[in-house]
Structures are given as C-alpha cells and as structure tokens.
C-alpha cells in the first residue's frame, strides 16, 4: 500500500501498528511519526506512536500522543485505554481507573479496557471489582486467556493458591501451543506463594519460549536473586531493560540484586529511577530503605520504611515488604 501511495498516512500508521505488534517500537515510532506528519488529524497515528513510546518507557511523550488523539476523538476507547496504561505505569491508579471506565463506556466490547481495568483494580486491592471487570473481559472475548491469567494473580493476592493455579490452567487451555504467557503467570503465582524452585523452573521455560518477553526475564531475575544466582539474575534484568527500557519494576528488581551484592550506590541509583516513574507501591520504598540502611543512613531508611506504610501493598510481595519494614524499624 505504501509503495502504491507513499503519501497515505493510514498506510504508514497501519504499518506502525504492525511493528508495535512485532515489538519493534523504534520502527513503529518512525512510521507513526511519518503518518502524523502526513495527516496531523489521524487519530490512529497518534495512538500508534503512543503505544510504541510507552513500550520504550517514554511515559511523558506517550501521554502527549494519547492526549492528542483524545483531543481529536474524545471517545476513542483505544486512546483512553492507552492513556490509562500510562497512568497505571506511573502510579496514578485513580486516573487509570477513570480512563478505563471511560473506555468501556465508549466501547463496551473494549477488551483492553475491561482487562486493564481489572488489573488496576486488583493493584488497588479491590479484588471483587477486579474479578467483575475480568469476567466482563472474558464475556467480550471468550477465547482470550488473559482474563484467566489475571484472575490467577487476583486469587494469589487473596491467598487462594488452588484457585490461582486453576485459573492458570484455564488460561493454558485457551492459549494452546503458545506456552510463554502460561509459564510466566504460573511462575509468578508460584513465586507469590514462596515456591521458589518451582517458580524458577516455570520462568526458565517462559524465557526459553519467549526470549523477547521482558516481564518473563524480570520475574526470573527476582527468583534468581532469591536463589543466590546473582550473575544469572543480572543477565535477566539487563535483558528485561533492553526489551523494555525504563521499566520501573525491572529497575526495582535490579536494585534488589545490588542490595544482595551489598552495592548500595547501584541500588540507590536503580531504585531512585524506579521511584521517579512510580512511587505508588510500598515495596519500592522498602527497597530504598534497605539501600539506605546498607549505607548506614538509618534515619533515611526508617523514613522510607514508615512512608511505605502509606503506599499500596495489595499483593504478597508488598505485604512481605511491609513486614520487613516493621521489623527493621523495631
């Protein structure tokens, strides 16, 4: 289409969206920027570039793209869901929920809207509302495994291992011959229930099946730190950050690795970058407190441990972090 009509903004934007699907964010940005230059009022071009920029951790630039798209089409469910993801990723969870609710109001069959709404409500500890949103996501697209995977994480947050693993298996049946996501979610669930060896095995399968899955590398890195396999953990975090630059969760994981190595300066650098993006979750503040404590800066450590109690701790990792903070303050 581009060869036939090089000035077709829609063709450039369509190719950009295809690059997004293929995880080629730089090429997507290039094509969608060209599309926006050819037709500044093409909503698809701004949405496409926003998606690509968010993949690269360019949060402010991505938000600007989605804002431009919404100025042109205020009821664009895709742009609303995209902006909601930026808010979620940067710790503005109430803003995220508001945009996701607007997305599903504008398009009641918005799969991204319902699924991401469920994920965000779960992060806020609103498990009942989260399950209701995920049920709707499943009704919208019964073939999508991700509502089941996200139900597994909600069940894990609630301490129900049997229900969590059952939801993983429901998702696996829908995913079929695509094992990466199933292995990833199973690994995270097992990690949340402190089954470290089984988690490591599942996550190794996930990164083997999906070497370009940043979240799988990041989750594996955390498990490897716990196992004391620190060199391999560094490889995992570096791969995650190469695939998704600026990931606040990967930076937090790499800070935990630095703490394990008693490298306080590196830990503070990484957790500082992580908190600059997203300071909504208790665990991140506890990690910075640990980093300060490693330097002997007890007053700053205690301040962060106390601040953590004002942040979200709705999953087992967050609750364990708060327990650690309370013990260290004592």
PDB file of C-alpha atoms in Angstrom, residues 18-297:
ATOM      1  CA  UNK A  18       2.112  -3.878  12.864  1.00  0.00           C
ATOM      2  CA  UNK A  19       5.599  -3.002  14.110  1.00  0.00           C
ATOM      3  CA  UNK A  20       4.075  -2.482  17.574  1.00  0.00           C
ATOM      4  CA  UNK A  21       2.622  -5.973  17.458  1.00  0.00           C
ATOM      5  CA  UNK A  22       6.045  -7.293  16.445  1.00  0.00           C
ATOM      6  CA  UNK A  23       7.668  -5.446  19.408  1.00  0.00           C
ATOM      7  CA  UNK A  24       9.655  -3.251  17.037  1.00  0.00           C
ATOM      8  CA  UNK A  25       8.971   0.004  18.884  1.00  0.00           C
ATOM      9  CA  UNK A  26      11.578   2.172  17.156  1.00  0.00           C
ATOM     10  CA  UNK A  27      10.264   1.287  13.706  1.00  0.00           C
ATOM     11  CA  UNK A  28       6.700   1.864  14.919  1.00  0.00           C
ATOM     12  CA  UNK A  29       7.619   5.349  16.162  1.00  0.00           C
ATOM     13  CA  UNK A  30       9.273   6.146  12.832  1.00  0.00           C
ATOM     14  CA  UNK A  31       6.269   5.042  10.760  1.00  0.00           C
ATOM     15  CA  UNK A  32       3.661   6.647  13.013  1.00  0.00           C
ATOM     16  CA  UNK A  33       5.569   9.918  13.158  1.00  0.00           C
ATOM     17  CA  UNK A  34       5.562   9.938   9.365  1.00  0.00           C
ATOM     18  CA  UNK A  35       1.809   9.212   9.400  1.00  0.00           C
ATOM     19  CA  UNK A  36       1.149  12.069  11.839  1.00  0.00           C
ATOM     20  CA  UNK A  37       3.203  14.401   9.659  1.00  0.00           C
ATOM     21  CA  UNK A  38       1.157  13.475   6.604  1.00  0.00           C
ATOM     22  CA  UNK A  39      -2.159  13.812   8.445  1.00  0.00           C
ATOM     23  CA  UNK A  40      -1.981  15.514  11.881  1.00  0.00           C
ATOM     24  CA  UNK A  41      -5.670  14.715  12.480  1.00  0.00           C
ATOM     25  CA  UNK A  42      -5.303  10.961  12.016  1.00  0.00           C
ATOM     26  CA  UNK A  43      -6.130   9.540  15.450  1.00  0.00           C
ATOM     27  CA  UNK A  44      -4.636   6.160  14.572  1.00  0.00           C
ATOM     28  CA  UNK A  45      -1.198   7.736  14.033  1.00  0.00           C
ATOM     29  CA  UNK A  46      -1.082   9.328  17.487  1.00  0.00           C
ATOM     30  CA  UNK A  47      -2.379   6.165  19.180  1.00  0.00           C
ATOM     31  CA  UNK A  48       0.190   4.053  17.350  1.00  0.00           C
ATOM     32  CA  UNK A  49       3.064   6.304  18.419  1.00  0.00           C
ATOM     33  CA  UNK A  50       1.756   6.445  21.983  1.00  0.00           C
ATOM     34  CA  UNK A  51       1.746   2.663  22.199  1.00  0.00           C
ATOM     35  CA  UNK A  52       5.298   2.454  20.872  1.00  0.00           C
ATOM     36  CA  UNK A  53       6.606   5.166  23.169  1.00  0.00           C
ATOM     37  CA  UNK A  54       5.026   3.507  26.196  1.00  0.00           C
ATOM     38  CA  UNK A  55       6.797   0.276  25.269  1.00  0.00           C
ATOM     39  CA  UNK A  56      10.074   2.201  25.455  1.00  0.00           C
ATOM     40  CA  UNK A  57       9.212   3.793  28.785  1.00  0.00           C
ATOM     41  CA  UNK A  58       8.814   7.260  27.253  1.00  0.00           C
ATOM     42  CA  UNK A  59       5.878   7.987  29.516  1.00  0.00           C
ATOM     43  CA  UNK A  60       5.508  11.762  29.103  1.00  0.00           C
ATOM     44  CA  UNK A  61       5.819  11.577  25.316  1.00  0.00           C
ATOM     45  CA  UNK A  62       3.347   8.693  25.144  1.00  0.00           C
ATOM     46  CA  UNK A  63       0.827  10.561  27.291  1.00  0.00           C
ATOM     47  CA  UNK A  64       1.137  13.542  24.942  1.00  0.00           C
ATOM     48  CA  UNK A  65       0.340  11.255  21.980  1.00  0.00           C
ATOM     49  CA  UNK A  66      -2.774   9.865  23.666  1.00  0.00           C
ATOM     50  CA  UNK A  67      -3.869  13.361  24.727  1.00  0.00           C
ATOM     51  CA  UNK A  68      -3.584  14.496  21.099  1.00  0.00           C
ATOM     52  CA  UNK A  69      -5.604  11.519  19.941  1.00  0.00           C
ATOM     53  CA  UNK A  70      -8.310  12.248  22.523  1.00  0.00           C
ATOM     54  CA  UNK A  71      -8.426  15.921  21.584  1.00  0.00           C
ATOM     55  CA  UNK A  72      -9.364  14.725  18.097  1.00  0.00           C
ATOM     56  CA  UNK A  73     -11.640  11.868  19.186  1.00  0.00           C
ATOM     57  CA  UNK A  74     -12.638  12.130  22.866  1.00  0.00           C
ATOM     58  CA  UNK A  75     -14.403   8.738  22.857  1.00  0.00           C
ATOM     59  CA  UNK A  76     -11.560   6.727  21.345  1.00  0.00           C
ATOM     60  CA  UNK A  77     -11.523   3.606  23.524  1.00  0.00           C
ATOM     61  CA  UNK A  78      -8.053   2.672  22.310  1.00  0.00           C
ATOM     62  CA  UNK A  79      -6.605   6.071  23.199  1.00  0.00           C
ATOM     63  CA  UNK A  80      -8.373   6.066  26.582  1.00  0.00           C
ATOM     64  CA  UNK A  81      -7.033   2.604  27.380  1.00  0.00           C
ATOM     65  CA  UNK A  82      -3.569   3.669  26.241  1.00  0.00           C
ATOM     66  CA  UNK A  83      -3.592   6.746  28.450  1.00  0.00           C
ATOM     67  CA  UNK A  84      -4.919   4.634  31.291  1.00  0.00           C
ATOM     68  CA  UNK A  85      -1.929   2.328  30.907  1.00  0.00           C
ATOM     69  CA  UNK A  86       0.417   5.332  31.153  1.00  0.00           C
ATOM     70  CA  UNK A  87      -1.313   6.396  34.380  1.00  0.00           C
ATOM     71  CA  UNK A  88      -1.132   2.868  35.791  1.00  0.00           C
ATOM     72  CA  UNK A  89       2.541   2.541  34.903  1.00  0.00           C
ATOM     73  CA  UNK A  90       3.398   5.841  36.554  1.00  0.00           C
ATOM     74  CA  UNK A  91       1.473   5.195  39.772  1.00  0.00           C
ATOM     75  CA  UNK A  92      -1.631   7.297  39.055  1.00  0.00           C
ATOM     76  CA  UNK A  93      -4.059   4.457  39.615  1.00  0.00           C
ATOM     77  CA  UNK A  94      -7.199   6.527  40.162  1.00  0.00           C
ATOM     78  CA  UNK A  95      -6.580   8.303  36.848  1.00  0.00           C
ATOM     79  CA  UNK A  96      -6.061   4.932  35.190  1.00  0.00           C
ATOM     80  CA  UNK A  97      -9.351   3.567  36.504  1.00  0.00           C
ATOM     81  CA  UNK A  98     -11.163   6.700  35.305  1.00  0.00           C
ATOM     82  CA  UNK A  99      -9.797   6.338  31.767  1.00  0.00           C
ATOM     83  CA  UNK A 100     -10.516   2.611  31.630  1.00  0.00           C
ATOM     84  CA  UNK A 101     -14.094   3.216  32.755  1.00  0.00           C
ATOM     85  CA  UNK A 102     -14.463   5.857  30.043  1.00  0.00           C
ATOM     86  CA  UNK A 103     -13.017   3.395  27.521  1.00  0.00           C
ATOM     87  CA  UNK A 104     -15.537   0.656  28.291  1.00  0.00           C
ATOM     88  CA  UNK A 105     -18.369   3.202  28.366  1.00  0.00           C
ATOM     89  CA  UNK A 106     -17.356   4.365  24.889  1.00  0.00           C
ATOM     90  CA  UNK A 107     -16.860   0.797  23.640  1.00  0.00           C
ATOM     91  CA  UNK A 108     -18.465  -1.900  25.812  1.00  0.00           C
ATOM     92  CA  UNK A 109     -16.540  -4.585  23.920  1.00  0.00           C
ATOM     93  CA  UNK A 110     -13.134  -2.975  24.524  1.00  0.00           C
ATOM     94  CA  UNK A 111     -11.080  -5.981  25.548  1.00  0.00           C
ATOM     95  CA  UNK A 112      -8.125  -3.842  26.631  1.00  0.00           C
ATOM     96  CA  UNK A 113     -10.406  -1.575  28.632  1.00  0.00           C
ATOM     97  CA  UNK A 114     -12.024  -4.335  30.679  1.00  0.00           C
ATOM     98  CA  UNK A 115      -8.849  -6.343  31.182  1.00  0.00           C
ATOM     99  CA  UNK A 116      -6.707  -3.375  32.211  1.00  0.00           C
ATOM    100  CA  UNK A 117      -9.484  -2.084  34.452  1.00  0.00           C
ATOM    101  CA  UNK A 118      -9.442  -5.428  36.248  1.00  0.00           C
ATOM    102  CA  UNK A 119      -5.668  -5.370  36.610  1.00  0.00           C
ATOM    103  CA  UNK A 120      -5.670  -1.852  38.050  1.00  0.00           C
ATOM    104  CA  UNK A 121      -8.496  -2.520  40.500  1.00  0.00           C
ATOM    105  CA  UNK A 122      -6.570  -5.582  41.705  1.00  0.00           C
ATOM    106  CA  UNK A 123      -3.481  -3.427  42.260  1.00  0.00           C
ATOM    107  CA  UNK A 124      -5.654  -1.171  44.436  1.00  0.00           C
ATOM    108  CA  UNK A 125      -6.787  -4.176  46.475  1.00  0.00           C
ATOM    109  CA  UNK A 126     -10.356  -4.046  45.119  1.00  0.00           C
ATOM    110  CA  UNK A 127     -10.453  -7.735  44.311  1.00  0.00           C
ATOM    111  CA  UNK A 128     -14.230  -8.077  43.974  1.00  0.00           C
ATOM    112  CA  UNK A 129     -14.462  -5.238  41.459  1.00  0.00           C
ATOM    113  CA  UNK A 130     -11.395  -6.583  39.677  1.00  0.00           C
ATOM    114  CA  UNK A 131     -12.974 -10.010  39.244  1.00  0.00           C
ATOM    115  CA  UNK A 132     -16.167  -8.423  37.888  1.00  0.00           C
ATOM    116  CA  UNK A 133     -14.183  -6.489  35.262  1.00  0.00           C
ATOM    117  CA  UNK A 134     -12.241  -9.603  34.293  1.00  0.00           C
ATOM    118  CA  UNK A 135     -15.485 -11.580  33.999  1.00  0.00           C
ATOM    119  CA  UNK A 136     -16.689  -8.941  31.542  1.00  0.00           C
ATOM    120  CA  UNK A 137     -13.414  -9.143  29.625  1.00  0.00           C
ATOM    121  CA  UNK A 138     -13.951 -12.893  29.314  1.00  0.00           C
ATOM    122  CA  UNK A 139     -17.510 -12.379  28.042  1.00  0.00           C
ATOM    123  CA  UNK A 140     -16.238  -9.907  25.455  1.00  0.00           C
ATOM    124  CA  UNK A 141     -13.703 -12.404  24.117  1.00  0.00           C
ATOM    125  CA  UNK A 142     -14.104 -15.959  25.455  1.00  0.00           C
ATOM    126  CA  UNK A 143     -11.007 -17.075  23.533  1.00  0.00           C
ATOM    127  CA  UNK A 144      -8.625 -14.687  25.336  1.00  0.00           C
ATOM    128  CA  UNK A 145      -6.570 -16.436  28.050  1.00  0.00           C
ATOM    129  CA  UNK A 146      -5.505 -13.217  29.790  1.00  0.00           C
ATOM    130  CA  UNK A 147      -8.625 -12.642  31.909  1.00  0.00           C
ATOM    131  CA  UNK A 148      -7.965 -16.097  33.380  1.00  0.00           C
ATOM    132  CA  UNK A 149      -4.297 -15.283  33.945  1.00  0.00           C
ATOM    133  CA  UNK A 150      -5.212 -12.050  35.696  1.00  0.00           C
ATOM    134  CA  UNK A 151      -7.793 -13.875  37.822  1.00  0.00           C
ATOM    135  CA  UNK A 152      -4.929 -16.127  38.895  1.00  0.00           C
ATOM    136  CA  UNK A 153      -2.991 -13.111  40.129  1.00  0.00           C
ATOM    137  CA  UNK A 154      -6.027 -11.721  41.960  1.00  0.00           C
ATOM    138  CA  UNK A 155      -6.532 -15.100  43.647  1.00  0.00           C
ATOM    139  CA  UNK A 156      -2.845 -15.109  44.589  1.00  0.00           C
ATOM    140  CA  UNK A 157      -3.238 -11.705  46.199  1.00  0.00           C
ATOM    141  CA  UNK A 158      -6.092 -13.184  48.225  1.00  0.00           C
ATOM    142  CA  UNK A 159      -4.024 -16.180  49.302  1.00  0.00           C
ATOM    143  CA  UNK A 160      -6.029 -18.810  47.392  1.00  0.00           C
ATOM    144  CA  UNK A 161      -3.377 -20.995  45.761  1.00  0.00           C
ATOM    145  CA  UNK A 162      -5.793 -23.625  44.436  1.00  0.00           C
ATOM    146  CA  UNK A 163      -7.996 -21.035  42.706  1.00  0.00           C
ATOM    147  CA  UNK A 164      -4.929 -19.239  41.315  1.00  0.00           C
ATOM    148  CA  UNK A 165      -3.460 -22.375  39.746  1.00  0.00           C
ATOM    149  CA  UNK A 166      -6.881 -23.432  38.432  1.00  0.00           C
ATOM    150  CA  UNK A 167      -7.186 -20.082  36.644  1.00  0.00           C
ATOM    151  CA  UNK A 168      -3.709 -20.551  35.162  1.00  0.00           C
ATOM    152  CA  UNK A 169      -4.814 -23.899  33.752  1.00  0.00           C
ATOM    153  CA  UNK A 170      -7.985 -22.357  32.310  1.00  0.00           C
ATOM    154  CA  UNK A 171      -5.833 -19.803  30.538  1.00  0.00           C
ATOM    155  CA  UNK A 172      -3.440 -22.507  29.360  1.00  0.00           C
ATOM    156  CA  UNK A 173      -6.261 -24.390  27.657  1.00  0.00           C
ATOM    157  CA  UNK A 174      -7.127 -21.274  25.668  1.00  0.00           C
ATOM    158  CA  UNK A 175      -3.506 -20.377  24.915  1.00  0.00           C
ATOM    159  CA  UNK A 176      -2.906 -23.783  23.343  1.00  0.00           C
ATOM    160  CA  UNK A 177       0.509 -24.092  21.746  1.00  0.00           C
ATOM    161  CA  UNK A 178       1.690 -20.663  22.990  1.00  0.00           C
ATOM    162  CA  UNK A 179       3.366 -21.581  26.273  1.00  0.00           C
ATOM    163  CA  UNK A 180       5.168 -18.342  27.127  1.00  0.00           C
ATOM    164  CA  UNK A 181       2.378 -16.491  28.929  1.00  0.00           C
ATOM    165  CA  UNK A 182       1.154 -19.593  30.729  1.00  0.00           C
ATOM    166  CA  UNK A 183       4.647 -20.346  32.042  1.00  0.00           C
ATOM    167  CA  UNK A 184       5.125 -16.687  33.007  1.00  0.00           C
ATOM    168  CA  UNK A 185       1.919 -16.440  35.022  1.00  0.00           C
ATOM    169  CA  UNK A 186       2.409 -19.853  36.606  1.00  0.00           C
ATOM    170  CA  UNK A 187       5.905 -18.788  37.625  1.00  0.00           C
ATOM    171  CA  UNK A 188       4.641 -15.542  39.168  1.00  0.00           C
ATOM    172  CA  UNK A 189       1.865 -17.357  41.054  1.00  0.00           C
ATOM    173  CA  UNK A 190       4.315 -19.903  42.448  1.00  0.00           C
ATOM    174  CA  UNK A 191       6.662 -17.069  43.427  1.00  0.00           C
ATOM    175  CA  UNK A 192       3.886 -15.261  45.284  1.00  0.00           C
ATOM    176  CA  UNK A 193       3.286 -18.447  47.264  1.00  0.00           C
ATOM    177  CA  UNK A 194       7.012 -18.753  48.051  1.00  0.00           C
ATOM    178  CA  UNK A 195       7.503 -21.903  45.947  1.00  0.00           C
ATOM    179  CA  UNK A 196      10.830 -20.595  44.692  1.00  0.00           C
ATOM    180  CA  UNK A 197      12.252 -23.683  42.947  1.00  0.00           C
ATOM    181  CA  UNK A 198       9.042 -24.407  41.023  1.00  0.00           C
ATOM    182  CA  UNK A 199       8.740 -20.717  40.128  1.00  0.00           C
ATOM    183  CA  UNK A 200      12.278 -20.660  38.745  1.00  0.00           C
ATOM    184  CA  UNK A 201      11.574 -23.734  36.617  1.00  0.00           C
ATOM    185  CA  UNK A 202       8.395 -22.206  35.153  1.00  0.00           C
ATOM    186  CA  UNK A 203      10.071 -18.871  34.433  1.00  0.00           C
ATOM    187  CA  UNK A 204      13.050 -20.539  32.758  1.00  0.00           C
ATOM    188  CA  UNK A 205      10.517 -22.182  30.431  1.00  0.00           C
ATOM    189  CA  UNK A 206       8.887 -18.791  29.848  1.00  0.00           C
ATOM    190  CA  UNK A 207      12.097 -17.056  28.752  1.00  0.00           C
ATOM    191  CA  UNK A 208      13.091 -20.021  26.585  1.00  0.00           C
ATOM    192  CA  UNK A 209       9.724 -19.997  24.816  1.00  0.00           C
ATOM    193  CA  UNK A 210       9.558 -16.191  24.648  1.00  0.00           C
ATOM    194  CA  UNK A 211      13.025 -14.629  24.630  1.00  0.00           C
ATOM    195  CA  UNK A 212      11.538 -11.212  23.817  1.00  0.00           C
ATOM    196  CA  UNK A 213       9.168 -11.214  26.811  1.00  0.00           C
ATOM    197  CA  UNK A 214      10.564  -8.545  29.144  1.00  0.00           C
ATOM    198  CA  UNK A 215       8.261  -9.434  32.028  1.00  0.00           C
ATOM    199  CA  UNK A 216       9.419 -13.056  31.977  1.00  0.00           C
ATOM    200  CA  UNK A 217      13.087 -12.056  32.209  1.00  0.00           C
ATOM    201  CA  UNK A 218      12.300  -9.609  35.006  1.00  0.00           C
ATOM    202  CA  UNK A 219      10.310 -12.147  37.031  1.00  0.00           C
ATOM    203  CA  UNK A 220      13.062 -14.728  36.553  1.00  0.00           C
ATOM    204  CA  UNK A 221      15.632 -12.203  37.764  1.00  0.00           C
ATOM    205  CA  UNK A 222      13.809 -11.780  41.081  1.00  0.00           C
ATOM    206  CA  UNK A 223      13.700 -15.524  41.645  1.00  0.00           C
ATOM    207  CA  UNK A 224      17.373 -15.886  40.770  1.00  0.00           C
ATOM    208  CA  UNK A 225      18.293 -13.223  43.343  1.00  0.00           C
ATOM    209  CA  UNK A 226      16.436 -15.226  45.983  1.00  0.00           C
ATOM    210  CA  UNK A 227      18.351 -18.339  44.911  1.00  0.00           C
ATOM    211  CA  UNK A 228      21.680 -16.506  45.125  1.00  0.00           C
ATOM    212  CA  UNK A 229      22.355 -16.914  41.401  1.00  0.00           C
ATOM    213  CA  UNK A 230      23.392 -13.294  41.094  1.00  0.00           C
ATOM    214  CA  UNK A 231      25.289 -13.279  37.793  1.00  0.00           C
ATOM    215  CA  UNK A 232      22.416 -15.001  36.033  1.00  0.00           C
ATOM    216  CA  UNK A 233      20.000 -12.569  37.701  1.00  0.00           C
ATOM    217  CA  UNK A 234      21.930  -9.601  36.320  1.00  0.00           C
ATOM    218  CA  UNK A 235      21.642 -11.075  32.814  1.00  0.00           C
ATOM    219  CA  UNK A 236      17.893 -11.431  33.292  1.00  0.00           C
ATOM    220  CA  UNK A 237      17.399  -7.833  34.464  1.00  0.00           C
ATOM    221  CA  UNK A 238      19.644  -6.421  31.752  1.00  0.00           C
ATOM    222  CA  UNK A 239      17.646  -8.320  29.125  1.00  0.00           C
ATOM    223  CA  UNK A 240      14.362  -7.052  30.600  1.00  0.00           C
ATOM    224  CA  UNK A 241      15.595  -3.455  30.496  1.00  0.00           C
ATOM    225  CA  UNK A 242      16.900  -3.835  26.954  1.00  0.00           C
ATOM    226  CA  UNK A 243      13.478  -5.089  25.856  1.00  0.00           C
ATOM    227  CA  UNK A 244      11.546  -2.513  27.888  1.00  0.00           C
ATOM    228  CA  UNK A 245      13.766   0.467  28.705  1.00  0.00           C
ATOM    229  CA  UNK A 246      12.836   2.379  31.813  1.00  0.00           C
ATOM    230  CA  UNK A 247      10.699  -0.409  33.316  1.00  0.00           C
ATOM    231  CA  UNK A 248      10.272   0.677  36.934  1.00  0.00           C
ATOM    232  CA  UNK A 249       9.705  -2.905  38.078  1.00  0.00           C
ATOM    233  CA  UNK A 250      12.866  -4.164  36.350  1.00  0.00           C
ATOM    234  CA  UNK A 251      14.843  -1.293  37.872  1.00  0.00           C
ATOM    235  CA  UNK A 252      13.474  -2.214  41.296  1.00  0.00           C
ATOM    236  CA  UNK A 253      14.496  -5.823  40.699  1.00  0.00           C
ATOM    237  CA  UNK A 254      17.992  -4.759  39.723  1.00  0.00           C
ATOM    238  CA  UNK A 255      18.152  -2.683  42.915  1.00  0.00           C
ATOM    239  CA  UNK A 256      17.361  -5.825  44.918  1.00  0.00           C
ATOM    240  CA  UNK A 257      20.211  -7.543  43.102  1.00  0.00           C
ATOM    241  CA  UNK A 258      22.558  -4.688  44.059  1.00  0.00           C
ATOM    242  CA  UNK A 259      21.451  -4.998  47.690  1.00  0.00           C
ATOM    243  CA  UNK A 260      22.232  -8.722  47.567  1.00  0.00           C
ATOM    244  CA  UNK A 261      25.698  -7.748  46.350  1.00  0.00           C
ATOM    245  CA  UNK A 262      25.951  -5.059  49.051  1.00  0.00           C
ATOM    246  CA  UNK A 263      26.373  -2.408  46.377  1.00  0.00           C
ATOM    247  CA  UNK A 264      24.403   0.413  47.975  1.00  0.00           C
ATOM    248  CA  UNK A 265      25.312   3.058  45.394  1.00  0.00           C
ATOM    249  CA  UNK A 266      23.968   0.984  42.483  1.00  0.00           C
ATOM    250  CA  UNK A 267      20.899   0.023  44.491  1.00  0.00           C
ATOM    251  CA  UNK A 268      20.082   3.663  45.242  1.00  0.00           C
ATOM    252  CA  UNK A 269      20.596   4.661  41.622  1.00  0.00           C
ATOM    253  CA  UNK A 270      18.226   1.981  40.324  1.00  0.00           C
ATOM    254  CA  UNK A 271      15.531   2.377  42.955  1.00  0.00           C
ATOM    255  CA  UNK A 272      15.722   6.149  42.584  1.00  0.00           C
ATOM    256  CA  UNK A 273      14.992   5.819  38.864  1.00  0.00           C
ATOM    257  CA  UNK A 274      12.197   3.356  39.634  1.00  0.00           C
ATOM    258  CA  UNK A 275      10.539   5.654  42.182  1.00  0.00           C
ATOM    259  CA  UNK A 276      10.824   8.601  39.797  1.00  0.00           C
ATOM    260  CA  UNK A 277       8.454   6.711  37.490  1.00  0.00           C
ATOM    261  CA  UNK A 278       6.141   5.033  40.002  1.00  0.00           C
ATOM    262  CA  UNK A 279       6.044   5.608  43.740  1.00  0.00           C
ATOM    263  CA  UNK A 280       2.624   4.107  44.416  1.00  0.00           C
ATOM    264  CA  UNK A 281       3.749   0.776  45.846  1.00  0.00           C
ATOM    265  CA  UNK A 282       5.120   0.032  49.300  1.00  0.00           C
ATOM    266  CA  UNK A 283       7.749  -2.444  48.159  1.00  0.00           C
ATOM    267  CA  UNK A 284       9.694   0.180  46.229  1.00  0.00           C
ATOM    268  CA  UNK A 285      10.020   2.412  49.308  1.00  0.00           C
ATOM    269  CA  UNK A 286      11.160  -0.551  51.384  1.00  0.00           C
ATOM    270  CA  UNK A 287      13.826  -1.342  48.787  1.00  0.00           C
ATOM    271  CA  UNK A 288      15.101   2.225  49.020  1.00  0.00           C
ATOM    272  CA  UNK A 289      15.062   1.942  52.797  1.00  0.00           C
ATOM    273  CA  UNK A 290      17.179  -1.207  52.527  1.00  0.00           C
ATOM    274  CA  UNK A 291      19.581   0.629  50.255  1.00  0.00           C
ATOM    275  CA  UNK A 292      19.960   3.495  52.721  1.00  0.00           C
ATOM    276  CA  UNK A 293      20.387   1.052  55.578  1.00  0.00           C
ATOM    277  CA  UNK A 294      23.177  -0.645  53.676  1.00  0.00           C
ATOM    278  CA  UNK A 295      24.967   2.704  53.654  1.00  0.00           C
ATOM    279  CA  UNK A 296      24.388   3.163  57.382  1.00  0.00           C
ATOM    280  CA  UNK A 297      21.967   6.064  56.798  1.00  0.00           C
TER     281      UNK A 297
END
